[in-house]
Amino acid sequence: MATTDGDKELVQLLLTRWRNPETGLDLATEVVYDVFLSFPDSERPNSVVVVLENGTQPFISQQKEKNLTADQNDPAVVRPYAAYAPPGNPQGKLVYANQGKLSDYEELVQNGIELNGTIAITRYGGAGRSAKAINGAKFGVIGVVVYTDPADINDGIVSEEQTYPNSWYMPPSGVERGSYSDHFGDLLTPYYAAKDFTYRIPEDNITGIPLIPTQPIGFEDAKILICNVQVNVYNHRRIEKSSNVLGLIRGSVEPDRYVLYGNHRDSWVHGAIDPSSGTAAMLEITRVLGKMLKEGKWRPRRSIIFGSWGAEEFGLIGSTEYTEEFFSKLQQRSVAYINVDIAVFANATLSVSGTPPAQSVVFKATKQVRTPDNSNSVYENWKLYFNRNSSIYGVIPRLGSLGAGSDYAPFIHYLGITSMDISYTYDRSKTSARIYPAYHTAFDTFDYADRFIDPGFTSHQTVARTAGNILMRLADTLILPLNVTDYGEMLEQMYKAADHEDIVADLRNHNISLAPLQAAIAQFKSAAAGLDQRIASLQEEESPSPLHVRMVNDQLMLLERAFLNPRAFPDEYYYSHIIMASRSSSIATFPGLANAYSSAKVSGNWEKVRQHLTIVIQAIENAASILEPVAQ
Amino acid sequence: MATTDGDKELVQLLLTRWRNPETGLDLATEVVYDVFLSFPDSERPNSVVVVLENGTQPFISQQKEKNLTADQNDPAVVRPYAAYAPPGNPQGKLVYANQGKLSDYEELVQNGIELNGTIAITRYGGAGRSAKAINGAKFGVIGVVVYTDPADINDGIVSEEQTYPNSWYMPPSGVERGSYSDHFGDLLTPYYAAKDFTYRIPEDNITGIPLIPTQPIGFEDAKILICNVQVNVYNHRRIEKSSNVLGLIRGSVEPDRYVLYGNHRDSWVHGAIDPSSGTAAMLEITRVLGKMLKEGKWRPRRSIIFGSWGAEEFGLIGSTEYTEEFFSKLQQRSVAYINVDIAVFANATLSVSGTPPAQSVVFKATKQVRTPDNSNSVYENWKLYFNRNSSIYGVIPRLGSLGAGSDYAPFIHYLGITSMDISYTYDRSKTSARIYPAYHTAFDTFDYADRFIDPGFTSHQTVARTAGNILMRLADTLILPLNVTDYGEMLEQMYKAADHEDIVADLRNHNISLAPLQAAIAQFKSAAAGLDQRIASLQEEESPSPLHVRMVNDQLMLLERAFLNPRAFPDEYYYSHIIMASRSSSIATFPGLANAYSSAKVSGNWEKVRQHLTIVIQAIENAASILEPVAQ
Ligand SMILES: [Ca+2]
Ligand SMILES: [Ca+2]
Ligand SMILES: [Zn+2]
Ligand SMILES: [Zn+2]
Ligand SMILES: [Zn+2]
Ligand SMILES: [Zn+2]
């Protein structure tokens, strides 16, 4: 867990490995930040208590998970809690509020249910963790209980016999811990690296965290909760020192170009899967590369930076601080960021999220790597599970889009660095689990990983081989393996989602035309095609000029930066990427435009639609001008 | 004048020259924007009228300047007006409000003078043009008259015999026109290029322009104004098409590196000096370079882009639109921006403003160029007039700091591109004129320039030689001639201004220490010194690797970008440069810090000081990390 003794030991382990004379890197550094965290009280356990009318308390929620495999009794196991939820002891009538979405509470009110002074019980999923409490408070709810519904995580299975340690399903006492914060990054130092001298906003100015006591519980306890309950929360918030560990391999030809690879180091409990499956992959990749390096057999063309991020579980804090502290040089020099957090959710198929320029290099790598059972290429197997019909390539594996679920978020949303997130995952036809069932509980153990997630750890190997292959391609290929025409396909798709007859009619009624957007996308596609042609002829040259190669690579590398506009979403921390920003509207078009359109339908603020249309067009035109011949 | 027939003719002239087969450039392009301008009514002239108690009007201000040299009768002469001032006919008691600063109005109120319902007469200088009216309106002033005080512009001279056409001094009927706007850039499209489809903010949301009728007059009229006056303003605001003309010379080795050179094309009246002296210099430079180019004798290493900006006089509109439209590629690829607007104010000495990295290249160039009379190097002569004692170099010429007075503003403040502004100017011991006296009047004519500003146009030649020399060095030198250690000296100076015992005591009382700022500056200086050493050894190499040179050049070029923080000054359009932003505080330290400190002394908001201290430190640390070895 972040900033604990275990975390510090892992820092030392990473430093030792990365400084190993036979298998280490060129340089390994620890960077420490002072970050704002939240912990349960060590003396007074949080609880949810049933209170009868006569004042007796026939039931109190379990203080920790049942000790099923000895791991749960480890003194380092943190008791279940909602990080950043305020302390308090509210008592009230219990109301079931589904997933705690705004619409869930609204529905209750519409059905005549009085929410004022109640305790809401909500299930995980559907809304962010903190949103359940933030939404509830708007309706007078005074405390929130969050549980994991067996239907969401266990395919409905609830019995001890059928759950871990007898299967991968969550035991009845399992509780998902988590950060109850809407934003990522250290909450007191948005946009600034959290050093000792750094300006911190007043705690009262923090937004996006619960204002009412909130506590997660297991489904075993959830089913007993009736009528009147009291939520007892004794969490503390405090500033702690959290470390990033940075490992470096210097590039031989272009040391000033960085390929970034990272994962977080902290977990909620043992974290065998989250994040240690990813950390294992990173350590294996660094060991192999470090060995080649130390033996003098290899040195990449570009520099590679490995990051072991601290305090991710509290809100991607370590990675965000890193992007804040080194904003300028990372933005100027980074080729791409590869994230492998939970390397293996399950062993059915690869799963990759990323921006369009990542697609081609991921495809190339996955065609070279075999599945864990050696029956197929990772690429072909992946295509069986996740695919789409591309207007350019036909049926191909489908890359997911990057939200803010792991440390790639500051790299893509704040810095505009082409990013990808890689894992192995399960067959969705076999389970409807929201995530692997032991996620963020005291059952996410080595034993669990070994017996139920990845027996033999062969999927771990596959992910390491895939991510390592991508990494080496990005670091070594003369011309960067980032395909920019693939952005054109995404822009086109987003345009089509906006170019729907109902939307077009609404827009026309307010004198808004999508024609300039269409023209900008056409300009982008033509610029991308032109660059592709110039790259093709460059690749045919026997000894292309180093500066010519660099020029083209800079265009490929910096394209993504043109989609950044730090003034586009002034109300949201960090989000600046016009194409990848978060979207609340259901229309799958450019997020700022989609959100403005959906709210204009209610508020009548069509000026905002006009504004976001301009923002999108200008970003696409800027992106096109990055790809066009540099002197025209 | 912007967007008039004369402007369009000049666009054609530039296109013809820059497309000339013998002396033209590689490419010349016209780019058109739809920008928001303001013009006087062609039928109803603006005026200031004296109104007696019996209703008679014994005096009305002159509709235009006296026709002293026939140029004033040119039908293209726009009548004097305050661009962007609203129409209206307020009438009231006349009050003299000095320069129309906030403090000027406050002083009047303290002296018991009732301002409500009055017309304020103010002189040019001290406050921005629009500020005089904006400030006045806060005190109930209903109209503003602005005149040019002979003490400020004419060394006190007022008689017709002693003024133009008999000397360079402003004739009694001369009126300074100008844009009455606080902001630069097209007022309806901040941050967006003003195309036809572009989102425009509602006119009512424009800030920084007068809300009360305002009119400039000459000192001849000003002295007659007594007691009760009426200001009659009939200005119109409208969107007009304004062009930039772009000229390109393609770089041979690094076409993706841009050296930018520009000046505006529009004037208020004839504009022989402002801007045509600068346009003449630009045309001469492009002619000479174009000739070498077409003869196959020369092609620069890097690309050169020439910009003839439209509508500068209304608020740097053309140049700002250019930076908005091509934000990404300009920010990624621009080495520096050279501005030569008024090339010659007078013929005594060179005058240069710029950021520190510009200093060294300006020094090198000016040592090679001779003064107009060939008596000295431009450098030595310059040092006689403007100098300072540098902690590194001893006595050297002094570069001024860049405000927002001409088209360099969007390049330095919005894009963070190293910028400089070059002119020849007068001997301040011989005149106290605020600016050359015919500035923005109908007397800024060829005859005026020829007889009083630069007889023989030798200073024009000197400026063209100097600017051309700088341009060629930036475009051709293998290692960019930008000295980054010179930034260290400026940071040190700014630190010293903050490290004053009174300030330190105030800060200590609020638990704020400057030590981390000092440490960041030390880190910067050490990083700069290290880079200097690496450059020195690189320069000794016989054939340095092209990518090694490029790496170092990228560090030099992109240093200035690290000082940008688009979130630092959320209330000000465009200003993002932590070191160069505008400062209202009298303390000559980092502008955000200085302003926050000065207001904290009044408001007690020391949190803002803490915040801006962090912003400054983080910017300097980021800048240092750009200069440090790229893989460490
Ligand atoms: Ca921070
Ligand atoms: Ca604009
Ligand atoms: Zn994780
Ligand atoms: Zn996690
Ligand atoms: Zn000018
Ligand atoms: Zn001017």
XYZ file of C-alpha atoms in Angstrom, chain A residues 96-603:
508
model
C -31.331 1.198 -1.635
C -30.060 3.580 -4.306
C -28.905 1.128 -6.960
C -25.553 2.393 -8.363
C -25.784 5.838 -6.814
C -26.088 7.593 -10.134
C -27.869 10.936 -10.264
C -30.672 9.218 -12.145
C -30.916 6.523 -9.441
C -31.571 9.105 -6.743
C -33.929 11.040 -8.981
C -35.954 7.909 -9.578
C -36.306 7.331 -5.837
C -37.565 10.857 -5.356
C -40.005 10.447 -8.228
C -41.319 7.326 -6.521
C -42.068 9.390 -3.439
C -39.206 8.137 -1.340
C -37.914 10.660 1.168
C -34.115 10.747 0.983
C -33.460 13.477 3.497
C -31.553 12.103 6.488
C -31.215 8.615 5.034
C -28.257 6.297 4.570
C -27.996 5.165 0.948
C -26.749 1.714 0.143
C -25.374 1.483 -3.389
C -23.591 -1.156 -5.392
C -20.261 -0.699 -7.125
C -20.382 0.145 -10.818
C -22.288 2.536 -13.027
C -20.960 5.659 -11.364
C -17.544 6.555 -9.980
C -16.929 5.621 -6.350
C -17.117 9.168 -5.054
C -20.033 10.065 -7.315
C -22.313 7.754 -5.308
C -21.801 9.904 -2.210
C -21.592 13.241 -4.000
C -24.868 12.558 -5.802
C -26.578 11.283 -2.648
C -25.622 14.332 -0.620
C -27.453 16.494 -3.153
C -30.665 14.754 -2.106
C -30.084 15.018 1.629
C -28.484 11.593 2.065
C -26.227 11.697 5.161
C -24.155 8.544 4.748
C -23.371 6.040 2.010
C -22.638 2.344 2.113
C -21.149 0.737 -0.971
C -21.130 -3.010 -1.540
C -20.098 -5.335 -4.310
C -23.083 -7.056 -5.851
C -22.480 -10.739 -6.617
C -24.331 -10.255 -9.898
C -21.774 -7.665 -10.954
C -18.622 -9.470 -9.947
C -19.346 -13.137 -9.197
C -21.747 -14.136 -11.956
C -24.252 -14.294 -9.103
C -22.293 -16.777 -7.023
C -22.519 -16.118 -3.289
C -21.643 -19.274 -1.370
C -18.363 -19.755 0.449
C -17.914 -23.140 -1.232
C -17.990 -21.672 -4.701
C -15.811 -18.649 -4.027
C -12.130 -18.119 -3.318
C -10.140 -20.134 -2.199
C -12.263 -22.573 -4.202
C -12.605 -20.424 -7.320
C -11.667 -16.974 -8.592
C -14.941 -15.489 -7.265
C -14.972 -13.014 -4.423
C -15.746 -14.540 -0.988
C -18.790 -13.155 0.824
C -16.567 -11.144 3.154
C -14.528 -9.529 0.375
C -14.624 -5.723 0.282
C -13.426 -3.578 -2.591
C -11.356 -0.721 -1.261
C -10.660 2.273 -3.417
C -10.060 5.951 -3.777
C -13.254 7.965 -3.501
C -12.072 10.863 -5.615
C -13.322 12.152 -8.954
C -10.036 13.704 -9.992
C -6.674 12.184 -10.504
C -3.417 13.622 -9.166
C -2.551 14.835 -5.694
C -5.653 16.665 -4.530
C -3.784 19.559 -2.899
C -1.379 20.319 -5.751
C -3.167 20.270 -9.096
C -0.684 21.233 -11.867
C 2.256 21.504 -9.435
C 4.689 18.788 -8.375
C 4.092 18.112 -4.680
C 7.389 19.183 -3.170
C 7.738 20.440 0.379
C 7.675 24.092 -0.721
C 4.780 23.657 -3.144
C 1.647 25.740 -2.833
C -1.262 23.630 -1.646
C -4.898 24.562 -2.121
C -6.898 24.687 1.116
C -8.375 21.290 1.980
C -11.799 22.884 1.884
C -11.321 23.678 -1.788
C -10.909 20.042 -2.788
C -13.725 18.980 -5.072
C -14.829 15.554 -6.220
C -14.636 13.708 -2.889
C -17.510 12.671 -0.597
C -18.748 15.234 1.888
C -20.608 12.575 3.853
C -19.232 9.472 5.600
C -18.986 6.575 3.191
C -17.942 2.990 3.760
C -17.576 -0.067 1.530
C -18.696 -3.495 2.764
C -18.884 -7.050 1.439
C -22.054 -8.630 0.049
C -22.274 -10.919 3.060
C -22.835 -7.889 5.234
C -24.887 -6.012 2.674
C -27.663 -8.578 2.675
C -28.147 -8.209 6.428
C -28.537 -4.465 6.443
C -32.095 -3.506 7.191
C -34.104 -0.489 8.099
C -32.035 1.732 10.319
C -28.242 1.801 10.140
C -25.338 3.844 11.377
C -22.206 4.394 9.324
C -19.118 4.875 11.475
C -16.123 6.303 9.663
C -12.910 7.362 11.365
C -10.699 8.055 8.350
C -7.807 10.508 8.545
C -6.362 12.555 5.729
C -2.711 13.472 5.829
C 0.313 14.313 3.722
C 2.774 11.436 3.275
C 5.983 10.969 1.335
C 5.424 8.895 -1.793
C 8.148 7.773 -4.196
C 8.443 7.230 -7.891
C 11.322 5.051 -9.028
C 12.688 5.972 -12.439
C 14.868 3.693 -14.529
C 16.743 4.890 -17.596
C 18.336 3.315 -20.635
C 20.163 5.957 -22.636
C 19.496 6.100 -26.343
C 22.532 5.747 -28.577
C 21.417 7.863 -31.526
C 18.555 9.990 -30.211
C 19.002 10.150 -26.448
C 16.598 13.114 -26.452
C 13.667 10.978 -27.527
C 11.926 9.110 -24.732
C 9.893 5.945 -24.871
C 8.077 5.743 -21.550
C 6.949 2.586 -19.835
C 5.315 2.480 -16.434
C 3.172 0.912 -13.810
C 2.219 1.763 -10.267
C 3.812 0.051 -7.334
C 1.237 0.497 -4.581
C -1.719 -1.772 -3.958
C -4.644 -1.676 -1.552
C -3.752 -4.963 0.115
C -1.412 -7.638 -1.247
C -2.117 -6.625 -4.791
C -0.766 -9.739 -6.443
C -2.702 -8.805 -9.570
C -3.216 -5.085 -9.074
C -0.471 -3.927 -9.628
C 2.098 -6.668 -9.093
C 1.225 -8.615 -12.233
C 2.233 -5.490 -14.140
C 5.259 -4.815 -11.996
C 6.436 -8.377 -12.609
C 6.162 -7.799 -16.356
C 8.111 -4.555 -16.031
C 10.824 -6.187 -13.927
C 11.163 -9.004 -16.424
C 11.427 -6.575 -19.338
C 14.020 -4.468 -17.540
C 15.979 -7.595 -16.560
C 16.164 -8.830 -20.146
C 16.982 -5.420 -21.603
C 19.388 -4.664 -18.761
C 21.254 -7.914 -19.433
C 21.639 -7.162 -23.150
C 22.758 -3.687 -22.212
C 25.326 -4.755 -19.642
C 26.677 -7.414 -21.984
C 27.184 -4.705 -24.555
C 24.918 -6.500 -27.021
C 22.316 -3.787 -27.415
C 21.530 -0.184 -26.833
C 18.358 1.356 -28.180
C 18.323 4.198 -30.677
C 16.127 6.265 -28.321
C 16.122 6.552 -24.542
C 13.760 4.393 -22.535
C 12.392 5.584 -19.211
C 10.746 3.138 -16.820
C 8.509 4.510 -14.100
C 7.369 2.717 -10.963
C 4.665 5.116 -9.806
C 3.654 5.609 -6.183
C 0.146 6.163 -4.800
C -1.734 5.298 -7.976
C -4.566 3.797 -5.965
C -5.301 7.151 -4.378
C -5.697 8.779 -7.780
C -2.748 8.230 -10.180
C -0.754 10.485 -7.904
C 2.848 9.456 -8.622
C 2.483 9.487 -12.393
C 0.635 12.801 -12.305
C 3.326 14.413 -10.157
C 5.902 13.138 -12.626
C 4.104 14.804 -15.541
C 3.770 18.009 -13.531
C 7.398 18.145 -12.493
C 8.810 17.401 -15.943
C 6.004 18.808 -18.053
C 8.142 20.617 -20.625
C 10.749 18.024 -21.398
C 8.263 15.161 -21.449
C 6.002 17.054 -23.788
C 8.855 18.016 -26.095
C 10.592 14.641 -26.237
C 8.252 11.724 -25.520
C 7.467 9.304 -28.308
C 4.843 7.269 -26.448
C 3.799 5.957 -23.051
C 3.135 2.252 -22.451
C 1.147 1.322 -19.341
C 0.915 -2.216 -17.988
C -0.929 -2.075 -14.662
C -3.012 -5.210 -14.112
C -1.078 -7.306 -16.621
C -3.425 -10.255 -16.317
C -7.112 -10.061 -15.438
C -7.509 -13.546 -16.881
C -5.889 -15.633 -19.595
C -8.236 -15.579 -22.558
C -7.113 -12.702 -24.738
C -5.064 -9.583 -25.060
C -6.816 -6.295 -24.397
C -5.357 -2.960 -25.432
C -6.589 0.589 -25.106
C -4.793 3.415 -26.857
C -4.922 6.345 -29.220
C -4.940 5.644 -32.970
C -1.195 6.120 -33.637
C -0.550 3.193 -31.251
C -2.635 0.744 -33.258
C -0.088 -0.162 -35.928
C 2.799 -0.852 -33.570
C 0.578 -2.955 -31.323
C -0.595 -4.938 -34.341
C 2.961 -5.559 -35.532
C 4.088 -6.719 -32.102
C 1.103 -8.962 -31.469
C 1.577 -10.700 -34.803
C 5.035 -11.744 -33.608
C 4.055 -12.975 -30.135
C 2.312 -16.320 -29.520
C -0.591 -16.913 -27.152
C 0.172 -18.508 -23.773
C -0.771 -21.957 -25.103
C 1.236 -21.339 -28.279
C -1.842 -22.105 -30.367
C -2.053 -18.843 -32.227
C -0.561 -15.395 -32.579
C -1.666 -12.971 -29.914
C -3.013 -10.834 -32.748
C -5.277 -13.521 -34.227
C -6.490 -14.655 -30.835
C -7.197 -11.055 -29.794
C -9.191 -10.499 -32.965
C -11.487 -13.376 -31.986
C -12.474 -11.632 -28.772
C -12.396 -7.915 -29.584
C -12.788 -6.815 -33.162
C -14.302 -4.228 -35.404
C -14.766 -3.626 -39.070
C -12.330 -0.941 -40.103
C -13.082 1.147 -43.172
C -9.388 0.854 -44.049
C -8.323 -2.637 -42.933
C -11.469 -4.767 -42.749
C -11.896 -6.845 -39.581
C -9.133 -6.099 -37.088
C -8.702 -6.255 -33.318
C -10.376 -3.387 -31.553
C -8.391 -1.003 -29.382
C -10.387 0.383 -26.477
C -10.348 4.058 -25.690
C -8.325 5.442 -22.807
C -10.333 6.744 -19.860
C -8.580 7.639 -16.650
C -8.383 4.224 -14.999
C -4.636 3.997 -14.645
C -1.402 5.952 -14.946
C -1.690 6.610 -18.679
C -4.253 9.317 -17.875
C -1.878 12.240 -17.188
C 0.288 11.260 -20.157
C -2.524 11.322 -22.682
C -4.922 13.873 -21.197
C -2.468 16.380 -19.742
C 0.611 16.008 -21.950
C -0.884 14.698 -25.194
C 1.559 11.811 -25.454
C 0.432 8.835 -27.544
C -0.452 6.236 -24.914
C -1.544 2.646 -24.590
C -2.671 0.313 -21.815
C -2.017 -3.400 -22.200
C -3.316 -6.475 -20.377
C -4.558 -9.996 -20.773
C -8.172 -10.466 -19.881
C -11.137 -12.784 -19.845
C -13.677 -14.175 -22.188
C -16.729 -11.990 -21.751
C -18.962 -14.797 -22.938
C -17.928 -16.851 -19.912
C -18.312 -14.278 -17.162
C -20.054 -10.977 -16.701
C -17.733 -9.953 -13.881
C -17.227 -6.173 -13.824
C -13.575 -6.841 -13.062
C -11.681 -9.836 -11.660
C -13.536 -10.599 -8.413
C -10.714 -10.222 -5.882
C -9.966 -6.696 -7.138
C -9.011 -4.312 -4.309
C -9.764 -6.899 -1.616
C -7.611 -8.911 0.768
C -8.052 -11.902 -1.569
C -5.920 -10.451 -4.374
C -3.002 -12.703 -3.350
C -0.219 -14.684 -4.974
C -2.187 -17.836 -4.303
C -5.219 -16.350 -6.051
C -3.139 -15.330 -9.059
C -1.342 -18.644 -9.166
C -4.415 -20.842 -8.944
C -7.186 -18.871 -10.630
C -5.905 -15.993 -12.696
C -2.882 -17.320 -14.496
C -1.726 -20.806 -13.499
C 1.859 -21.155 -14.659
C 1.992 -17.391 -15.230
C 2.083 -17.915 -18.966
C -0.230 -14.976 -19.659
C 2.136 -12.837 -17.651
C 4.883 -13.924 -20.023
C 2.726 -13.161 -23.045
C 1.976 -9.669 -21.823
C 5.636 -9.034 -21.033
C 6.641 -10.265 -24.495
C 3.977 -8.118 -26.158
C 4.724 -4.973 -24.206
C 8.479 -5.546 -24.570
C 8.115 -6.008 -28.305
C 6.153 -2.750 -28.605
C 8.677 -0.968 -26.426
C 11.632 -2.099 -28.503
C 9.932 -1.183 -31.745
C 9.230 2.303 -30.456
C 12.772 2.658 -29.164
C 14.657 1.137 -32.078
C 12.806 1.517 -35.362
C 14.402 4.133 -37.590
C 11.080 5.667 -38.569
C 8.689 5.719 -35.652
C 6.078 2.972 -35.913
C 3.189 5.348 -35.278
C 0.600 5.372 -38.026
C -1.093 8.733 -38.257
C -3.592 7.832 -40.957
C -5.322 5.749 -38.295
C -6.264 8.993 -36.587
C -8.136 9.919 -39.735
C -10.334 6.852 -39.350
C -11.210 7.820 -35.778
C -11.969 11.423 -36.730
C -14.185 10.142 -39.497
C -16.047 7.851 -37.090
C -16.557 10.692 -34.646
C -17.788 12.887 -37.448
C -20.282 10.251 -38.519
C -21.650 10.052 -34.976
C -22.350 13.795 -35.125
C -23.655 13.691 -38.680
C -26.913 12.043 -37.614
C -30.104 13.462 -39.114
C -31.626 14.469 -35.751
C -28.463 16.193 -34.635
C -27.927 17.885 -37.974
C -31.511 19.166 -37.877
C -31.017 20.558 -34.359
C -27.807 22.212 -35.434
C -29.337 23.641 -38.582
C -32.127 25.136 -36.497
C -29.450 27.041 -34.629
C -27.546 27.936 -37.727
C -24.649 25.591 -37.027
C -23.096 23.671 -39.886
C -20.801 20.668 -39.676
C -19.336 21.401 -43.104
C -16.165 23.117 -41.792
C -15.592 20.118 -39.499
C -15.918 17.784 -42.441
C -13.500 19.936 -44.402
C -10.975 19.909 -41.560
C -11.132 16.121 -41.374
C -10.648 15.890 -45.120
C -7.635 18.185 -44.778
C -6.286 15.946 -42.017
C -6.748 12.767 -44.028
C -5.105 14.231 -47.065
C -2.174 15.498 -44.967
C -1.803 12.090 -43.336
C -1.887 10.307 -46.687
C 0.727 12.701 -48.027
C 3.009 12.067 -45.078
C 2.539 8.322 -45.501
C 3.711 8.613 -49.086
C 6.745 10.652 -48.121
C 7.555 8.089 -45.437
C 7.238 5.295 -47.982
C 9.744 6.932 -50.302
C 12.033 7.764 -47.414
C 12.003 4.103 -46.436
C 13.138 3.166 -49.909
C 16.201 5.400 -49.679
C 19.371 3.458 -49.022
C 20.814 5.831 -46.477
C 18.233 8.464 -45.655
C 19.584 11.673 -44.158
C 19.429 11.598 -40.346
C 17.775 15.004 -40.237
C 15.185 13.990 -42.800
C 14.302 10.981 -40.673
C 14.188 13.131 -37.585
C 11.903 15.630 -39.265
C 9.383 12.949 -40.173
C 9.656 11.349 -36.745
C 8.983 14.690 -35.098
C 5.829 14.999 -37.145
C 4.710 11.528 -36.054
C 5.665 12.079 -32.433
C 4.195 15.543 -32.069
C 0.940 14.995 -33.932
C -0.852 14.040 -30.735
C 0.250 17.309 -29.107
C -1.739 19.292 -31.667
C -4.943 17.869 -30.188
C -4.192 19.484 -26.837
C -5.925 22.680 -25.849
C -5.430 23.604 -22.204
C -8.227 26.150 -22.456
C -10.874 23.831 -23.894
C -12.224 22.380 -20.647
C -11.567 25.012 -17.998
C -13.744 23.262 -15.407
C -11.878 19.967 -15.489
C -8.436 19.329 -14.087
C -5.843 18.177 -16.618
C -8.182 17.159 -19.435
C -6.924 18.973 -22.518
C -7.067 16.410 -25.321
C -9.832 17.427 -27.708
C -10.385 13.905 -29.027
C -9.818 11.829 -25.885
C -11.317 13.984 -23.128
C -14.079 12.497 -21.019
C -17.547 12.518 -22.457
C -20.788 12.390 -20.477
C -23.049 12.676 -23.499
C -24.153 9.430 -25.105
C -23.268 10.664 -28.589
C -19.966 9.110 -29.594
C -18.540 12.209 -31.216
C -15.904 14.714 -30.102
C -16.376 14.937 -26.334
C -16.578 18.718 -25.922
C -18.980 18.955 -28.826
C -21.064 15.995 -27.649
C -21.378 17.362 -24.121
C -22.193 20.868 -25.336
C -24.826 19.528 -27.711
C -26.481 17.325 -25.101
C -26.673 20.158 -22.618
C -27.833 22.652 -25.229
C -30.831 20.380 -25.832
C -31.788 21.077 -22.211
C -30.348 24.514 -21.484
